[in-house]
mmCIF file of C-alpha atoms and ligand atoms in Angstrom:
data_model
loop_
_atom_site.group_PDB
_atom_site.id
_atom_site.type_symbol
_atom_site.label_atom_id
_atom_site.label_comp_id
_atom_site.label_asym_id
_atom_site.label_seq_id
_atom_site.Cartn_x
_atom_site.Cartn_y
_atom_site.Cartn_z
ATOM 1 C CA UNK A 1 181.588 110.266 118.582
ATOM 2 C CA UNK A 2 184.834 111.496 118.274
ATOM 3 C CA UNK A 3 186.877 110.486 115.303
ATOM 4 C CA UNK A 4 190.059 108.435 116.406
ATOM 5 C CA UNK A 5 187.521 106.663 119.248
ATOM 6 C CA UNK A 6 186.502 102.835 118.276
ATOM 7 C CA UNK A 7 184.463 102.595 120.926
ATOM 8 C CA UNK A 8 182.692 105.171 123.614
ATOM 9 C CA UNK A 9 180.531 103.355 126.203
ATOM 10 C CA UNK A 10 178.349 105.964 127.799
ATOM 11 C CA UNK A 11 176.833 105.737 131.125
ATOM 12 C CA UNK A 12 176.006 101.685 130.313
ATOM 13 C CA UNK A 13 173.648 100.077 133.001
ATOM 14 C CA UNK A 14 173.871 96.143 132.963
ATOM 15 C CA UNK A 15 172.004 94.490 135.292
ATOM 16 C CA UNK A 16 170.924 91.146 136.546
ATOM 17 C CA UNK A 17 167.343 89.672 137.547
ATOM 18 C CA UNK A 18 167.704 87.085 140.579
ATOM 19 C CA UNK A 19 165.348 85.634 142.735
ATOM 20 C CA UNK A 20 165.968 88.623 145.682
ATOM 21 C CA UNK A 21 166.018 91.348 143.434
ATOM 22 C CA UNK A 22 168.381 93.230 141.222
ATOM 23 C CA UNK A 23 171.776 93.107 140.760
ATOM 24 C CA UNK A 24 173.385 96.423 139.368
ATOM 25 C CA UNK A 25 176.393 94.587 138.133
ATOM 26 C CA UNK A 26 177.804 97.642 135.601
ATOM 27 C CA UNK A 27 176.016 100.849 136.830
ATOM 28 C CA UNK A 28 176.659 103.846 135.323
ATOM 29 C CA UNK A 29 179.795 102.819 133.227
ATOM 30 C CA UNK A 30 181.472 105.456 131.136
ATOM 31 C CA UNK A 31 184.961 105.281 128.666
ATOM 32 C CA UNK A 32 186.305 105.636 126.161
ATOM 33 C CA UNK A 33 189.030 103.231 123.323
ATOM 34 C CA UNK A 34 191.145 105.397 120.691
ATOM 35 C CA UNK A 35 192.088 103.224 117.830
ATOM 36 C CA UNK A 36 194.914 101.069 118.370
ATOM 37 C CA UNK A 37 194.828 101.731 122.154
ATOM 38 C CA UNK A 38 195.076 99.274 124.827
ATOM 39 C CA UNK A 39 192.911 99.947 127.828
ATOM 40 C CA UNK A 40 192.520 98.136 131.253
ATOM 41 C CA UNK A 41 190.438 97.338 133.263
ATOM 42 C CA UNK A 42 191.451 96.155 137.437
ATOM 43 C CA UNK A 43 188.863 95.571 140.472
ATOM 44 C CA UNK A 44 188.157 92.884 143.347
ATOM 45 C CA UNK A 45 186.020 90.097 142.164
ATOM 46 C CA UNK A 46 182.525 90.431 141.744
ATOM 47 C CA UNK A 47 182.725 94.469 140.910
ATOM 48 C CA UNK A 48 181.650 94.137 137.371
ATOM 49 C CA UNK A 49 184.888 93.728 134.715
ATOM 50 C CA UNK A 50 183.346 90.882 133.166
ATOM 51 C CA UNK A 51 180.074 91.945 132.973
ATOM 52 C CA UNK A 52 180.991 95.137 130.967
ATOM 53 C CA UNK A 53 183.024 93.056 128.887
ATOM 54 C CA UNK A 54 180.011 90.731 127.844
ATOM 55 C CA UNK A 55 177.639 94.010 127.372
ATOM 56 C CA UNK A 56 179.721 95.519 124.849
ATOM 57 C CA UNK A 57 179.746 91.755 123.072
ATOM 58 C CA UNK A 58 176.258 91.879 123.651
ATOM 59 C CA UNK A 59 176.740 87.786 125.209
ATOM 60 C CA UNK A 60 174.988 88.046 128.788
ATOM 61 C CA UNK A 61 173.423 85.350 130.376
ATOM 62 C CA UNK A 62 169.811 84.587 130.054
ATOM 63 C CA UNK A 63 168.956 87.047 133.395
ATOM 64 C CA UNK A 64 171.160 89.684 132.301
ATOM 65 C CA UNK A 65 170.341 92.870 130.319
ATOM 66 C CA UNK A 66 171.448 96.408 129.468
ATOM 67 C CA UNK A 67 169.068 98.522 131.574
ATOM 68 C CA UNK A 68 170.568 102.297 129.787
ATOM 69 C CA UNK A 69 173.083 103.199 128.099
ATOM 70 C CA UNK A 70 175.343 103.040 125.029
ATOM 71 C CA UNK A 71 177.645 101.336 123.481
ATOM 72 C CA UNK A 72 179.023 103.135 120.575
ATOM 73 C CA UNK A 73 181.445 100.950 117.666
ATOM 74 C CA UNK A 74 182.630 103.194 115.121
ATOM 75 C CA UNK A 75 179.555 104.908 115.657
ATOM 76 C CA UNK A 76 177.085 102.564 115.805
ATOM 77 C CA UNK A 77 175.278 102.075 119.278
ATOM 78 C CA UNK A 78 175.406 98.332 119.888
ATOM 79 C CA UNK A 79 173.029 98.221 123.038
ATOM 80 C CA UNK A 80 169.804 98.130 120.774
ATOM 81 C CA UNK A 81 171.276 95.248 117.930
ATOM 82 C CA UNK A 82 169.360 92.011 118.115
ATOM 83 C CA UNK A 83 171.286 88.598 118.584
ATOM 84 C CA UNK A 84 170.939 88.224 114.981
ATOM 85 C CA UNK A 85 172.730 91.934 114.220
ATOM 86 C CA UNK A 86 175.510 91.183 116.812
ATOM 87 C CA UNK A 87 176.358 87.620 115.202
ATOM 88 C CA UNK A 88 177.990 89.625 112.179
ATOM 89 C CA UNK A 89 179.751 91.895 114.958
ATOM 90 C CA UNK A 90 181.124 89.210 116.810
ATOM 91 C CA UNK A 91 184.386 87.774 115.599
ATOM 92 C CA UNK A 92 184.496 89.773 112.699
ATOM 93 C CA UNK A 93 184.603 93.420 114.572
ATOM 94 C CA UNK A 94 184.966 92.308 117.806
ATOM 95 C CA UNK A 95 186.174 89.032 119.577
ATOM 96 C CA UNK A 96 186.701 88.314 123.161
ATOM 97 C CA UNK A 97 189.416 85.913 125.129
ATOM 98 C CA UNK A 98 186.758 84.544 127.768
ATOM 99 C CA UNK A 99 187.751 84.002 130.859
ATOM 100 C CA UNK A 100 189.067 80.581 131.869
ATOM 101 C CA UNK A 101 189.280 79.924 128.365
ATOM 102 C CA UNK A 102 192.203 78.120 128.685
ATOM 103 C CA UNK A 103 190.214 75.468 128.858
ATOM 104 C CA UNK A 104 187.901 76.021 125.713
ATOM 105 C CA UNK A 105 188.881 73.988 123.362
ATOM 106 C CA UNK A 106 187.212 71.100 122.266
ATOM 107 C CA UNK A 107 189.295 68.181 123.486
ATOM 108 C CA UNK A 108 188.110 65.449 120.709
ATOM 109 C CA UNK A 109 188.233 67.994 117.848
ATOM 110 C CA UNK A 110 191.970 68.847 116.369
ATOM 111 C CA UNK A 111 192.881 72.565 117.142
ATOM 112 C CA UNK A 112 193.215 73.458 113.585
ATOM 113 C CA UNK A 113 189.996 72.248 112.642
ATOM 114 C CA UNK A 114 188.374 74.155 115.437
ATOM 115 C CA UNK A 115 189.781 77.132 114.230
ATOM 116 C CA UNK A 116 188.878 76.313 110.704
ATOM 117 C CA UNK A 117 185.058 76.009 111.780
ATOM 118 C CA UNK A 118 185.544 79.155 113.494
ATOM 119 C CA UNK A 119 186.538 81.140 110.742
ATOM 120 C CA UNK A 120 183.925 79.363 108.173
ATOM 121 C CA UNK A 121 180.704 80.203 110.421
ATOM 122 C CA UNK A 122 181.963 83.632 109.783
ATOM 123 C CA UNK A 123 183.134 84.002 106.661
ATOM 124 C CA UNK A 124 182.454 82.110 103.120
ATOM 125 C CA UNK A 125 185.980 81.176 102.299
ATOM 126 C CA UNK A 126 186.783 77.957 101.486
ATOM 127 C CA UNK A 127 188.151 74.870 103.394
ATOM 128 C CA UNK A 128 191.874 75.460 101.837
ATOM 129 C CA UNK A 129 191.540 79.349 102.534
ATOM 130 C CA UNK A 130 190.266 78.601 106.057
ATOM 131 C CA UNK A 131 193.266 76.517 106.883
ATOM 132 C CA UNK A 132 195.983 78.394 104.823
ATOM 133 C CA UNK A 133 194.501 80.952 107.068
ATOM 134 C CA UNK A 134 195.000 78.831 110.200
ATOM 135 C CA UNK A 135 198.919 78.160 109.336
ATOM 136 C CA UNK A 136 199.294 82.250 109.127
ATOM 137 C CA UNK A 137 197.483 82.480 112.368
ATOM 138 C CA UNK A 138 199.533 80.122 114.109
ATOM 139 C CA UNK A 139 202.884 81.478 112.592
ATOM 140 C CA UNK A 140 201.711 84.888 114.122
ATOM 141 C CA UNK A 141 201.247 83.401 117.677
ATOM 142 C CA UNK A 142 204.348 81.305 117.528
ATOM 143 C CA UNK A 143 202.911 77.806 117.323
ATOM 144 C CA UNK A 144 204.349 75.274 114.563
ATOM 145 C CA UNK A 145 202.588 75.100 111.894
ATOM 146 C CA UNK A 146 203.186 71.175 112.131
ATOM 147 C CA UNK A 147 200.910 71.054 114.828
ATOM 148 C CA UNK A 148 197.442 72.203 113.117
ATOM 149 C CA UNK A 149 196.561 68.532 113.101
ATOM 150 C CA UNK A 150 197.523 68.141 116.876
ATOM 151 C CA UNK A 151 194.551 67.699 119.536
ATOM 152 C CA UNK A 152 194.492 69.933 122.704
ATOM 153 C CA UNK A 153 195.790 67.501 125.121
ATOM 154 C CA UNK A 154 198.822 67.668 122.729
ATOM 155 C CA UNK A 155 199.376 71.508 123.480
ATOM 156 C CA UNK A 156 201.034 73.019 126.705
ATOM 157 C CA UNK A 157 198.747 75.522 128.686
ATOM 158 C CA UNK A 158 200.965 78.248 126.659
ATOM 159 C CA UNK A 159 200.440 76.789 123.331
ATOM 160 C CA UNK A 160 196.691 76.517 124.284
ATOM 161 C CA UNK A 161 196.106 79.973 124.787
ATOM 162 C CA UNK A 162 197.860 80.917 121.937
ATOM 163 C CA UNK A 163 195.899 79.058 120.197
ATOM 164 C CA UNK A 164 192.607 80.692 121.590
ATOM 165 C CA UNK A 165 194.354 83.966 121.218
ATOM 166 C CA UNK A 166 194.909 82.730 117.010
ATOM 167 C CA UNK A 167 191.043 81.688 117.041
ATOM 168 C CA UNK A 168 190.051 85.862 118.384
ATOM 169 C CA UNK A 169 192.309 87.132 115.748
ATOM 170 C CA UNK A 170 191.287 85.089 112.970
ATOM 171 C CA UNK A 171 188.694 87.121 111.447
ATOM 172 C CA UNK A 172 190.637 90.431 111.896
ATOM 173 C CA UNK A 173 188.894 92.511 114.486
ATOM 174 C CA UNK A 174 189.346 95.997 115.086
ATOM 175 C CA UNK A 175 188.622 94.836 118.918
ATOM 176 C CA UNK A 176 190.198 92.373 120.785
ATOM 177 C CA UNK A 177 188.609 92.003 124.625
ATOM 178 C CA UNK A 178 190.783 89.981 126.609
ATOM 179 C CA UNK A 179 188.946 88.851 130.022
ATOM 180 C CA UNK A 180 192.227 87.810 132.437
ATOM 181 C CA UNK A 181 193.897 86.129 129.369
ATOM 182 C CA UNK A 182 196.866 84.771 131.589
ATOM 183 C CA UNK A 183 195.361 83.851 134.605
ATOM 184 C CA UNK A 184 196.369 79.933 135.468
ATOM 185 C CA UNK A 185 199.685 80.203 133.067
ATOM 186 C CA UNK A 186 202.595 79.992 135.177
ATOM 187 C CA UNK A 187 205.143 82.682 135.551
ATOM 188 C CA UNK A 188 207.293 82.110 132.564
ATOM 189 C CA UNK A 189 204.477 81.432 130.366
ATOM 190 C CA UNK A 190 202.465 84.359 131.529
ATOM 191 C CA UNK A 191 205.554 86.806 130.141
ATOM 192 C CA UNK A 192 205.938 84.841 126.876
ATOM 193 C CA UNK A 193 201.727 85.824 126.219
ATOM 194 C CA UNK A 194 202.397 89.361 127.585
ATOM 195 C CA UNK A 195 205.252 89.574 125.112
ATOM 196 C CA UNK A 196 203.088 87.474 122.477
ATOM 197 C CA UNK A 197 200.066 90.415 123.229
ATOM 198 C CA UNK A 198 202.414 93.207 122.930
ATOM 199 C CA UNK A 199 204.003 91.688 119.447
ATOM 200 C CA UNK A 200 199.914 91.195 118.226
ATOM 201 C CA UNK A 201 199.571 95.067 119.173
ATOM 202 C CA UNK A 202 202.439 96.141 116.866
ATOM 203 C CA UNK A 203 201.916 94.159 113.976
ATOM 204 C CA UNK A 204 198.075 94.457 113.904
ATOM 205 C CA UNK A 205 197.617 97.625 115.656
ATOM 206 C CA UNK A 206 194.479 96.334 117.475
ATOM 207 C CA UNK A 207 192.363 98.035 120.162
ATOM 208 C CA UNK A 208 192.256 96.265 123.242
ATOM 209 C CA UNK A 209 190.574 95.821 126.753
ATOM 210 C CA UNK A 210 192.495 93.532 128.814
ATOM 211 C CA UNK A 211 190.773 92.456 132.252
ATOM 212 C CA UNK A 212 192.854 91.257 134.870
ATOM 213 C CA UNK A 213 192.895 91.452 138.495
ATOM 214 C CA UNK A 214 197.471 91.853 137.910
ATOM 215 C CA UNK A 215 198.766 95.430 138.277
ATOM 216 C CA UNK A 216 201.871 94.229 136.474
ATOM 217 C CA UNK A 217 199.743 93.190 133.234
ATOM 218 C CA UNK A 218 198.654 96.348 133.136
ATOM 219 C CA UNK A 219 201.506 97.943 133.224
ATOM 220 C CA UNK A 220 202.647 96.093 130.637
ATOM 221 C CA UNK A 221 200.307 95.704 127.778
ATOM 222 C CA UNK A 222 197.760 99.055 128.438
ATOM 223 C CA UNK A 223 198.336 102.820 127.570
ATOM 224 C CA UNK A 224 195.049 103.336 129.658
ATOM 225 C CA UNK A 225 193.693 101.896 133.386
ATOM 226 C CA UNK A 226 189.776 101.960 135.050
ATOM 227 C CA UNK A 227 190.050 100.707 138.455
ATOM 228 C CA UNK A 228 186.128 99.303 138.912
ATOM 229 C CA UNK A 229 184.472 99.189 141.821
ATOM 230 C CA UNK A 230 180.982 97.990 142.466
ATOM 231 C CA UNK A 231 180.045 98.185 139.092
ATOM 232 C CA UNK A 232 181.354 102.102 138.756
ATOM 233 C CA UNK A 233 184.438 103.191 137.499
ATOM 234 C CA UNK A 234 186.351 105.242 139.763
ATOM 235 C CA UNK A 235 189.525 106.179 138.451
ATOM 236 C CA UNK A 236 190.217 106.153 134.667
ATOM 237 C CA UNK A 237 193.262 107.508 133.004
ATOM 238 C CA UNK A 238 196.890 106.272 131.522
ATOM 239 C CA UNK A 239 198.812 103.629 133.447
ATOM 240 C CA UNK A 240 201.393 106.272 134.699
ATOM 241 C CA UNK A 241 198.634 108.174 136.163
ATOM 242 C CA UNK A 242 197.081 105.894 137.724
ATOM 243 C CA UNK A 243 199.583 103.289 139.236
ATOM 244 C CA UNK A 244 201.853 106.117 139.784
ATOM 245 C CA UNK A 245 200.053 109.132 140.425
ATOM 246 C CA UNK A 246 196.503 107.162 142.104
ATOM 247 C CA UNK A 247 193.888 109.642 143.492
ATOM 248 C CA UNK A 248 191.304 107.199 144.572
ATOM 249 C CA UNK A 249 191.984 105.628 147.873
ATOM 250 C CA UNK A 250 190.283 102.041 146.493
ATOM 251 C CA UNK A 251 192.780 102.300 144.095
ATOM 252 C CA UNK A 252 195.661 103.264 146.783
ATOM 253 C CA UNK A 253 194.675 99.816 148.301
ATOM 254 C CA UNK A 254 194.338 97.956 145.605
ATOM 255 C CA UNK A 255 197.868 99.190 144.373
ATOM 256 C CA UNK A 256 199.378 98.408 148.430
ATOM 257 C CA UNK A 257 197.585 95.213 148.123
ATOM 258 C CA UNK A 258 199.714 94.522 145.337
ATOM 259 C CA UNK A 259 203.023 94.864 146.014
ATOM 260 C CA UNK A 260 205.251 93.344 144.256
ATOM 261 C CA UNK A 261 204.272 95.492 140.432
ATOM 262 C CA UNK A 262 207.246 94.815 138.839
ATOM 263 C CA UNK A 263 208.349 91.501 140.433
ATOM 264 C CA UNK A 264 206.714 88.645 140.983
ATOM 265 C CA UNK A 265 203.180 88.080 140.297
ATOM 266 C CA UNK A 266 200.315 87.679 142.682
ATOM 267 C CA UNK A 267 196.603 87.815 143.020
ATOM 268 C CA UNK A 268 195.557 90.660 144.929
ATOM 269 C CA UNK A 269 195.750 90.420 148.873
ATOM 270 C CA UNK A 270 192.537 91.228 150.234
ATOM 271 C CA UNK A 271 191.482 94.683 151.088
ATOM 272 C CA UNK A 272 189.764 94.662 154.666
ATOM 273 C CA UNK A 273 186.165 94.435 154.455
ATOM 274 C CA UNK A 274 183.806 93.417 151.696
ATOM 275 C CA UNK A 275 182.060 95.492 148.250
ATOM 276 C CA UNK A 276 178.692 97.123 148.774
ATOM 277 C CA UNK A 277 175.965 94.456 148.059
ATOM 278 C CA UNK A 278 174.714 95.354 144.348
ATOM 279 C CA UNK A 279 171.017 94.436 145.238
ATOM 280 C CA UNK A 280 170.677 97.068 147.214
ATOM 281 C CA UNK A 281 173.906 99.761 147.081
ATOM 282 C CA UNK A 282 174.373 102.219 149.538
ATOM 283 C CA UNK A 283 173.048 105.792 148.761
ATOM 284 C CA UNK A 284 176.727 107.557 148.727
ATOM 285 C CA UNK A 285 180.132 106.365 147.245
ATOM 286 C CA UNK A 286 180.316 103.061 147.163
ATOM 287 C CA UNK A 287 183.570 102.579 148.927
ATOM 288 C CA UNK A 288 182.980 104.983 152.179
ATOM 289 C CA UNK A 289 182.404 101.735 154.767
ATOM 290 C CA UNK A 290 186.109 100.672 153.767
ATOM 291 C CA UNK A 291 187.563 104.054 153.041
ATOM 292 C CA UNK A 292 190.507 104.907 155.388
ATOM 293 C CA UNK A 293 189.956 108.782 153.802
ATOM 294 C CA UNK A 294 186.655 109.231 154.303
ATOM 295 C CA UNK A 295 185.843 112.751 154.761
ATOM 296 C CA UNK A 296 182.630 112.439 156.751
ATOM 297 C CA UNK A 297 178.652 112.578 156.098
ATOM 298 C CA UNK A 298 179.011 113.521 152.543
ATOM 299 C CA UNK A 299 180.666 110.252 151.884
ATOM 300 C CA UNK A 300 177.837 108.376 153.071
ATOM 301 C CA UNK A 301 175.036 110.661 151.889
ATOM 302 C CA UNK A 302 176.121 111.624 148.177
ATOM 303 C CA UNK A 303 178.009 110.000 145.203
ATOM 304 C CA UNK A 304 180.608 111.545 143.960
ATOM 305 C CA UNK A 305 180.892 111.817 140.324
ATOM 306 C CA UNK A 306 183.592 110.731 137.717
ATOM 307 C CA UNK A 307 185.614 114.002 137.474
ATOM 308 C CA UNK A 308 188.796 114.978 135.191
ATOM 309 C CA UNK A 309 191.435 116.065 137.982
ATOM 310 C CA UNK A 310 194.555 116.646 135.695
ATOM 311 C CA UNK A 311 196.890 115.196 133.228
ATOM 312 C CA UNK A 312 195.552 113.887 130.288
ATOM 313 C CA UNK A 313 191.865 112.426 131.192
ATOM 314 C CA UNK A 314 193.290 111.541 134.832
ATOM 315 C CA UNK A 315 189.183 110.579 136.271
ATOM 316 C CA UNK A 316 188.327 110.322 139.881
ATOM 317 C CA UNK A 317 184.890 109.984 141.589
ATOM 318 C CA UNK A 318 186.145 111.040 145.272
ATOM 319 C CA UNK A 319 184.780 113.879 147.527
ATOM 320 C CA UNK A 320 188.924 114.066 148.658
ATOM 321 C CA UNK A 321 189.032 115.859 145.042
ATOM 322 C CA UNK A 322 185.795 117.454 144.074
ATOM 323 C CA UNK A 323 186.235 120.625 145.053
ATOM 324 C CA UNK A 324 190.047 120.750 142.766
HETATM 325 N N1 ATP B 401 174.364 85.661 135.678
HETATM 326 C C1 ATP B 401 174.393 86.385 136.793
HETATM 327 N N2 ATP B 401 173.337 86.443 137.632
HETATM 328 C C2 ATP B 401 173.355 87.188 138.750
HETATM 329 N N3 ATP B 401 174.394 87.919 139.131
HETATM 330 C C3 ATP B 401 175.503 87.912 138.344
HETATM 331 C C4 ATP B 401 175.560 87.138 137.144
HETATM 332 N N4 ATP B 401 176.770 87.324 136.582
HETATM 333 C C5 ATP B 401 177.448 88.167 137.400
HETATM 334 N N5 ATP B 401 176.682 88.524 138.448
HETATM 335 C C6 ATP B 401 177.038 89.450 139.528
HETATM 336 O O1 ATP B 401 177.454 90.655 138.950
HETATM 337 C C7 ATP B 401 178.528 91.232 139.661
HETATM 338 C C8 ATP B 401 179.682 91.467 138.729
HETATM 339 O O2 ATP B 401 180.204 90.234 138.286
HETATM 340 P P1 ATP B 401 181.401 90.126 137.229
HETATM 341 O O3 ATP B 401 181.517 88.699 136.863
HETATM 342 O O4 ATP B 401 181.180 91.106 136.150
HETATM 343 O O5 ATP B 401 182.630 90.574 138.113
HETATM 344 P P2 ATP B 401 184.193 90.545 137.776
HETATM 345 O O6 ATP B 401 184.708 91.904 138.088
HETATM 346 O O7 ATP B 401 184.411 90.039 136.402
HETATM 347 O O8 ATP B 401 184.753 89.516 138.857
HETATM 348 P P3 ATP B 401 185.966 88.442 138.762
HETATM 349 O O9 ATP B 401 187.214 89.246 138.991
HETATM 350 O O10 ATP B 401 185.697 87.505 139.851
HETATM 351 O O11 ATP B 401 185.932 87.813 137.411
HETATM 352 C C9 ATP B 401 178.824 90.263 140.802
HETATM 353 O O12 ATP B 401 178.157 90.720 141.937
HETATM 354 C C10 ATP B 401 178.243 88.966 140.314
HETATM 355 O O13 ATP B 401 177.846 88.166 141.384
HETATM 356 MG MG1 MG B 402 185.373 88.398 135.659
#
């Protein structure tokens, strides 16, 4: 593991047992977080961002397992912990914005007191300490302190998410995983959390993963993108790279599908056709029946493999650049 990395996922298999079969959700997942680095990750729905998220937190559903793979934290593979090995991991080393967390909170409990609970399941500190704590943590987000008392309903959808984004921080993790942490905010809202996220990375110099199917996001808050596709990554490498310099035609469409980057937001228009099914993937890359640079039988017949095409860790598994 190399030294300034917090985190190296290597070649992580999650996958999902269902009545028809097997779904390879995360198949052959590979990257890499520096310290302090924000990284990324974009895809359609249903090709897997979510599901890596939850392996690395170790919080899959019942069906769900890690098939292979590793999941290195400062060193220390997390694939093999038990449930009762992660519990001290969670929250303390790493936390996770859920998605449609917005949500979350417990409407009959006050927000503070959540928060409080939160923090005391985690660490002995006291009741005072927990909610001195609280009043910091809400002064860092930008929510009054006057309103630790308050009840959800009381809170705007901003002020709620702050708040969820004060209950990941509150037992300092070097981690942060943020699953589509502004999705349902409106427009002006959305920029005062990207703003709020960029602020957190400054002053706490956290790592981050941030999940979201907006190319502006992105651009905003990561150093680093992996454009997923049916549970593989197939471009990796920093936001200027990718976005501006793409090599993988999924991610060409994904970008065209997208195109207002830098004005107003919008969920991604759909990219003709549909993802592989993941019970049963095709044999060759993934995206060949929707490619519009397909190459010919290779495409169908072999997978190409994550390769380093240029500047600074620029990854792309296409046969357009294996032979470069
Ligand atoms: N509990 C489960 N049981 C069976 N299949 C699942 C389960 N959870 C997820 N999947 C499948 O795994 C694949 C990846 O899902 P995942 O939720 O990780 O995608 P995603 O990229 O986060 O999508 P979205 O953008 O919609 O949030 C999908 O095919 C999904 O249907
Ligand atoms: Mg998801």
């Amino acid at each position: 593991m190399e030294r300034d990395n917090i985190l190296e996922v290597k070649d992580l298999k999650t996958y999902f047992k269902i009545r028809e079969g097997i779904v390879k959700a995360v198949d052959g997942v590979s990257f890499e977080l520096k310290h302090g680095e924000s990284l990324g990750f974009v895809g359609e729905s249903g090709c897997g961002k979510t599901t890596t998220a939850l392996s690395i937190i170790k919080l899959l559903s019942e069906n769900g397992y890690i098939e292979s793979g590793k999941i290195l934290f400062g060193g220390e593979d997390l694939a093999p912990l038990s449930e009762n090995e992660m519990l001290s991991k969670r929250w303390n080393d790493i936390s996770m914005i859920f998605q449609g967390s917005m949500n979350a909170l417990n409407p009959v409990m006050k927000v503070g007191d959540q928060i409080i609970e939160a923090i005391r399941l985690h660490e002995p500190v006291d009741a005072k300490e927990a909610r001195e704590r609280v009043e910091r943590l809400f002064k860092l987000v930008n929510i009054d302190t006057g309103l630790v008392d308050s009840y959800p309903h009381e809170f705007s959808g901003g002020m709620r998410q702050r708040a969820i984004i004060a209950m990941a921080l509150a037992c300092n993790p070097s981690l942060i995983i943020g699953d589509e942490p502004t999705t349902a905010l409106d427009v002006m809202v959305q920029a005062q959390i990207i703003d709020l996220i960029n602020d957190l990375r400054q002053k706490l110099n956290m790592s981050m993963i941030i999940i979201t199917h907006d190319l502006s996001i992105i651009s905003e808050v990561c150093d680093r993108v992996a454009v997923m596709y049916a549970g593989k990554i197939v471009e990796i490498g920093t936001v200027e790279e990718v976005i501006f310099n793409y090599k993988h035609p999924y991610t060409e469409k994904l970008i065209k599908a997208f195109p207002n980057i830098f004005g107003e937001r919008e969920m991604v228009a759909s990219i003709p056709g549909v993802p592989p099914n993941l019970l049963d993937p095709p044999k060759g890359c993934l995206f060949a029946a929707r490619c519009h640079k397909k190459i010919g039988d290779i495409c169908d017949r072999i997978q190409p493999e994550l390769k380093e095409i240029g500047a600074e860790g620029h990854m792309v598994a296409c046969h357009l650049w294996e032979a470069n």
